[in-house]
mmCIF file of C-alpha atoms and ligand atoms in Angstrom:
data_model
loop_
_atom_site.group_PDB
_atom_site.id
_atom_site.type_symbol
_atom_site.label_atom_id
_atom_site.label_comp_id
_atom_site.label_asym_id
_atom_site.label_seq_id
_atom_site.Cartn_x
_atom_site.Cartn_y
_atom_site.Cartn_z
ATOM 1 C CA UNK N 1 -4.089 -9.688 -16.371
ATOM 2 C CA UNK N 2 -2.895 -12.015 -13.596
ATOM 3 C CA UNK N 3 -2.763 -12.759 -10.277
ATOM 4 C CA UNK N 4 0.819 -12.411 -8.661
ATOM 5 C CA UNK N 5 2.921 -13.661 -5.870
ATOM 6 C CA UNK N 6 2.325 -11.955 -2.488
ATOM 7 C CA UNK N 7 5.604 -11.836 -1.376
ATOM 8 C CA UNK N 8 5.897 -12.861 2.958
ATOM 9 C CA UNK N 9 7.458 -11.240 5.861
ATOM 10 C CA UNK N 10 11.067 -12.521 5.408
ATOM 11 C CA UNK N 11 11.945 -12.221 1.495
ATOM 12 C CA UNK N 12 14.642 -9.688 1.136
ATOM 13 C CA UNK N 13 12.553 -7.299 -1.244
ATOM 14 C CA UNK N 14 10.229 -6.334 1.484
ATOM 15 C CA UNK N 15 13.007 -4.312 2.884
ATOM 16 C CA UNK N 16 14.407 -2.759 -0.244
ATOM 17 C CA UNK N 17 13.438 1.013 -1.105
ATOM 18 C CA UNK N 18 11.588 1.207 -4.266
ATOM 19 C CA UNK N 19 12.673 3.817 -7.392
ATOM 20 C CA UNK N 20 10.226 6.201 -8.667
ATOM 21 C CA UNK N 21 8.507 5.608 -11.818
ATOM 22 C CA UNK N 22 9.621 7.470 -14.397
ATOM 23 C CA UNK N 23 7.475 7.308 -17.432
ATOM 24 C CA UNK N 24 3.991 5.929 -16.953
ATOM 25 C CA UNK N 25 4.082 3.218 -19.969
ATOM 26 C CA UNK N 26 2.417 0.265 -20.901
ATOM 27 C CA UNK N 27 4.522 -1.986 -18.648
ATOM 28 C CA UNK N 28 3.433 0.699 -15.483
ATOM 29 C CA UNK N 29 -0.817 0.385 -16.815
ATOM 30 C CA UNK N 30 0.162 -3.556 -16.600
ATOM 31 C CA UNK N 31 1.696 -3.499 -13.070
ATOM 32 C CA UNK N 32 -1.655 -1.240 -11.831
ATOM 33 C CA UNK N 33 -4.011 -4.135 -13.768
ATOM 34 C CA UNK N 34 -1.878 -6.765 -12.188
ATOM 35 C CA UNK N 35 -1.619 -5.553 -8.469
ATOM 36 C CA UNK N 36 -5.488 -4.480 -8.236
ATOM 37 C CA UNK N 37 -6.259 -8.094 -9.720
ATOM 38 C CA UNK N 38 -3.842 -9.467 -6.964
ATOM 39 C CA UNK N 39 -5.951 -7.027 -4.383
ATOM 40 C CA UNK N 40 -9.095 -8.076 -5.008
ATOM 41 C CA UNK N 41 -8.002 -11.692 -4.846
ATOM 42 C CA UNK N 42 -6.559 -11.734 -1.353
ATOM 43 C CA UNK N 43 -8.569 -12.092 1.579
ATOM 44 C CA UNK N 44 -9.504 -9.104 2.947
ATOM 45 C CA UNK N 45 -6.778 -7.053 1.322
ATOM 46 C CA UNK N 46 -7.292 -3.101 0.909
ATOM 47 C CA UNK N 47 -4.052 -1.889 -0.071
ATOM 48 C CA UNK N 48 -1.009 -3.556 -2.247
ATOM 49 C CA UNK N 49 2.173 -1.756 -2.755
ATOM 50 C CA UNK N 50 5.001 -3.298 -6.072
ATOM 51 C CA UNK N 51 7.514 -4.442 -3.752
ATOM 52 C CA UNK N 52 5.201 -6.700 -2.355
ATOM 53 C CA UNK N 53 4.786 -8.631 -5.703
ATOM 54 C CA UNK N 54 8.127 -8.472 -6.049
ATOM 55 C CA UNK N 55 8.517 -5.032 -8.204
ATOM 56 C CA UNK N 56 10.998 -2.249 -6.701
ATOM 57 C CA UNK N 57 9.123 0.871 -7.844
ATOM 58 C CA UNK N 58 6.325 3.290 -5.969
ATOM 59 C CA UNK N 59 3.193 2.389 -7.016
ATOM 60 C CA UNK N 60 -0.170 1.249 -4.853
ATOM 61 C CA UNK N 61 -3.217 -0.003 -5.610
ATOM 62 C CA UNK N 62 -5.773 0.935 -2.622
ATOM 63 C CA UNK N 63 -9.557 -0.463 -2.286
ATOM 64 C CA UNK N 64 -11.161 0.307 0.754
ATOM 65 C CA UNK N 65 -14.220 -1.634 0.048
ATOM 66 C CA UNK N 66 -16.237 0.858 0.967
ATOM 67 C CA UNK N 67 -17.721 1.458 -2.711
ATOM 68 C CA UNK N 68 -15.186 4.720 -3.065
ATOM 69 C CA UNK N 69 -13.483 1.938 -5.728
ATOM 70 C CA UNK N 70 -10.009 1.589 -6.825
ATOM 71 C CA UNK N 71 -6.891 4.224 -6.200
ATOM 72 C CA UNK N 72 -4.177 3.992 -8.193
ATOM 73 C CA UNK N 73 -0.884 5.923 -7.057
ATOM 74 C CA UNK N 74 2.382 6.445 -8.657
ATOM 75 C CA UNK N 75 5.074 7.747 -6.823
ATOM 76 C CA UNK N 76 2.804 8.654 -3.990
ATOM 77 C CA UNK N 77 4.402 11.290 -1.453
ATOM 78 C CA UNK N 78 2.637 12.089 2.373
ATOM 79 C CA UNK N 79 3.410 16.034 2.642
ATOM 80 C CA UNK N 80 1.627 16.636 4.970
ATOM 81 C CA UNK N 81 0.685 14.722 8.746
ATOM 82 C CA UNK N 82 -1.239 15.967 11.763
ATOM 83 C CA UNK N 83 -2.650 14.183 14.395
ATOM 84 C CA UNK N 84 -1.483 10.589 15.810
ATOM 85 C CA UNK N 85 -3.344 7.084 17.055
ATOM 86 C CA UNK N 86 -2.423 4.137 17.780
ATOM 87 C CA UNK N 87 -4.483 1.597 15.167
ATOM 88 C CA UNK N 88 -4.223 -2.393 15.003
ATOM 89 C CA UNK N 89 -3.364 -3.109 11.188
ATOM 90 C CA UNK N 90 -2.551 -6.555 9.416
ATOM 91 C CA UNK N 91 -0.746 -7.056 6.345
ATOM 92 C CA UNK N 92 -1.092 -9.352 3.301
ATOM 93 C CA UNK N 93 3.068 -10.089 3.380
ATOM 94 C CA UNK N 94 2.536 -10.775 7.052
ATOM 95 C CA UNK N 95 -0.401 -13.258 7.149
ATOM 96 C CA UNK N 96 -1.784 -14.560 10.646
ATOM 97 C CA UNK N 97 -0.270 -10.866 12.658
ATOM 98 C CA UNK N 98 -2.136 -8.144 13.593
ATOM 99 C CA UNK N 99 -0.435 -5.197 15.200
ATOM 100 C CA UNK N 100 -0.876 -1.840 17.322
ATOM 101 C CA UNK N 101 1.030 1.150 15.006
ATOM 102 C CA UNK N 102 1.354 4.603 15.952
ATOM 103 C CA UNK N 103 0.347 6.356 12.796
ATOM 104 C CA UNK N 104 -1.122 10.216 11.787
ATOM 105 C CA UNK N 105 -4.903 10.708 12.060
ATOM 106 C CA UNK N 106 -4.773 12.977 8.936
ATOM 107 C CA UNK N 107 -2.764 13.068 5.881
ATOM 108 C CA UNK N 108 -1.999 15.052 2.995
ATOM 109 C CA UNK N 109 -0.642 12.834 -0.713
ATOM 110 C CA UNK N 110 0.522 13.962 -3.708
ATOM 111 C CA UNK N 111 0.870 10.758 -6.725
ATOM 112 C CA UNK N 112 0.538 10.672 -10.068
ATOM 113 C CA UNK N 113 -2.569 8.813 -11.449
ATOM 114 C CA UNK N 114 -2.511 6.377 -14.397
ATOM 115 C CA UNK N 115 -2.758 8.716 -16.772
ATOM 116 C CA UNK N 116 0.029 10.557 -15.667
ATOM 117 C CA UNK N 117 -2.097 13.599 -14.031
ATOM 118 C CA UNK N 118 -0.648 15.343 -10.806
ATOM 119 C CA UNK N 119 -3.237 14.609 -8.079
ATOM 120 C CA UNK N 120 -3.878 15.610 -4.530
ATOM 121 C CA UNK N 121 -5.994 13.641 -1.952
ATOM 122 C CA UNK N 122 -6.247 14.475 1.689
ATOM 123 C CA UNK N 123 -7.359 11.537 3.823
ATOM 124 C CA UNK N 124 -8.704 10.337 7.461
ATOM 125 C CA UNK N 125 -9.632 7.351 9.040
ATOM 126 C CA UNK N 126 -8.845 4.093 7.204
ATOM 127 C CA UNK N 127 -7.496 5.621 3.792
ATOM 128 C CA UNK N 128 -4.964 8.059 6.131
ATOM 129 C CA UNK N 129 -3.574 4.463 7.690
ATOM 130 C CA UNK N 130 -3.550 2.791 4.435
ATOM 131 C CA UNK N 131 -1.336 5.556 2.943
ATOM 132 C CA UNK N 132 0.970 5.608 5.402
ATOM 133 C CA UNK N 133 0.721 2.085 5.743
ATOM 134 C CA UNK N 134 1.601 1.472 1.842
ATOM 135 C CA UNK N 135 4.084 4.022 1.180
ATOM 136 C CA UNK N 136 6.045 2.735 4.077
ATOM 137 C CA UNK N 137 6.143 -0.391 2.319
ATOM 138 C CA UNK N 138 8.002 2.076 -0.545
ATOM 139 C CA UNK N 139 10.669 2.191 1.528
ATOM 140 C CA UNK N 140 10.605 -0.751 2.712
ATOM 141 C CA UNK N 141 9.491 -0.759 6.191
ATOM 142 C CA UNK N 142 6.464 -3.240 7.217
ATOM 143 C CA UNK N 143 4.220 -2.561 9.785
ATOM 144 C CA UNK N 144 6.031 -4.794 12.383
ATOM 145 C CA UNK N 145 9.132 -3.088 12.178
ATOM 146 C CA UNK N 146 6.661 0.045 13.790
ATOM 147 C CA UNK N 147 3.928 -2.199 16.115
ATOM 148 C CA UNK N 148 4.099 -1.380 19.593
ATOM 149 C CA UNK N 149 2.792 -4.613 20.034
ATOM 150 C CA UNK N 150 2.041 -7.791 17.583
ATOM 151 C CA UNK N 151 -0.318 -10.306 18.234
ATOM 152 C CA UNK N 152 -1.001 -13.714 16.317
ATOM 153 C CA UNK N 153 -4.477 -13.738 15.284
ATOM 154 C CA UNK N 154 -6.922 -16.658 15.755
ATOM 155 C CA UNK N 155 -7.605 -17.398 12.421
ATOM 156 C CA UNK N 156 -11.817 -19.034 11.377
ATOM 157 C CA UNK N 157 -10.312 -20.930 8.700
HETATM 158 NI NI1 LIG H 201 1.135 -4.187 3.946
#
């Protein structure tokens, strides 16, 4: 396993729209290791989608931190949204910004886990936010591109 690249606000393949995966393959179970190892070496991180190590396909790697462990999705799909909030989020390609987004209080996601099962998860709270957040990046939109307002935080460190 190792530790890869977070890719920053500015690099072109932020804004690129990732391809499905197709067959879930050695390579695929590498990319899951790799991006949860990448995860749980960030500060503060709870959600890493590819294209922000630099891979163009629809996978995320989610870890609230709130003991529920480690979700794995391929080609994860929202089908379903109800509600809406405004909720400040940050971003490990956007370090130092924090930002107000407009996003669903309740979602509905279809994905593909690593062993290549169908799977269904409805979600509030943080793990609604952090789907929509994530598969946004998919298609490569960043929070900031939907903040109604972005602040610079006052970093401890
Ligand atoms: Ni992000």
């Amino acid at each position: 396993m190792s530790v890869l690249e977070i890719k920053k606000a500015g690099d072109p393949v932020l804004k690129k729209v990732s391809e499905p995966v197709k067959r879930i393959d050695k390579k695929v179970k590498r990319i899951l290791k790799d991006m949860a190892e990448t995860l749980y070496k960030s500060k503060n991180g709870i959600g890493l989608a590819a294209p922000q190590v630099g891979i163009l396909q629809r996978i995320v790697v989610i870890d609230l931190q709130d003991g529920n462990g480690l979700l794995e999705l391929i080609n994860p799909v929202i089908t379903k949204k109800k509600g809406s909030q405004i909720v400040g989020e940050g971003c490990l390609s956007v370090p130092n910004f924090e930002g107000d987004v407009e996003r669903a209080e309740y979602v509905e996601c279809e994905y593909t886990d690593s062993k290549g099962k169908p799977q269904f998860i409805t979600a509030d709270g943080l793990l609604a936010i952090c789907l929509q957040h994530e598969t946004d990046h998919l298609d490569g939109i960043l929070f900031t591109d939907k903040a109604v307002t972005i602040t610079l935080k006052v970093s401890e460190d």
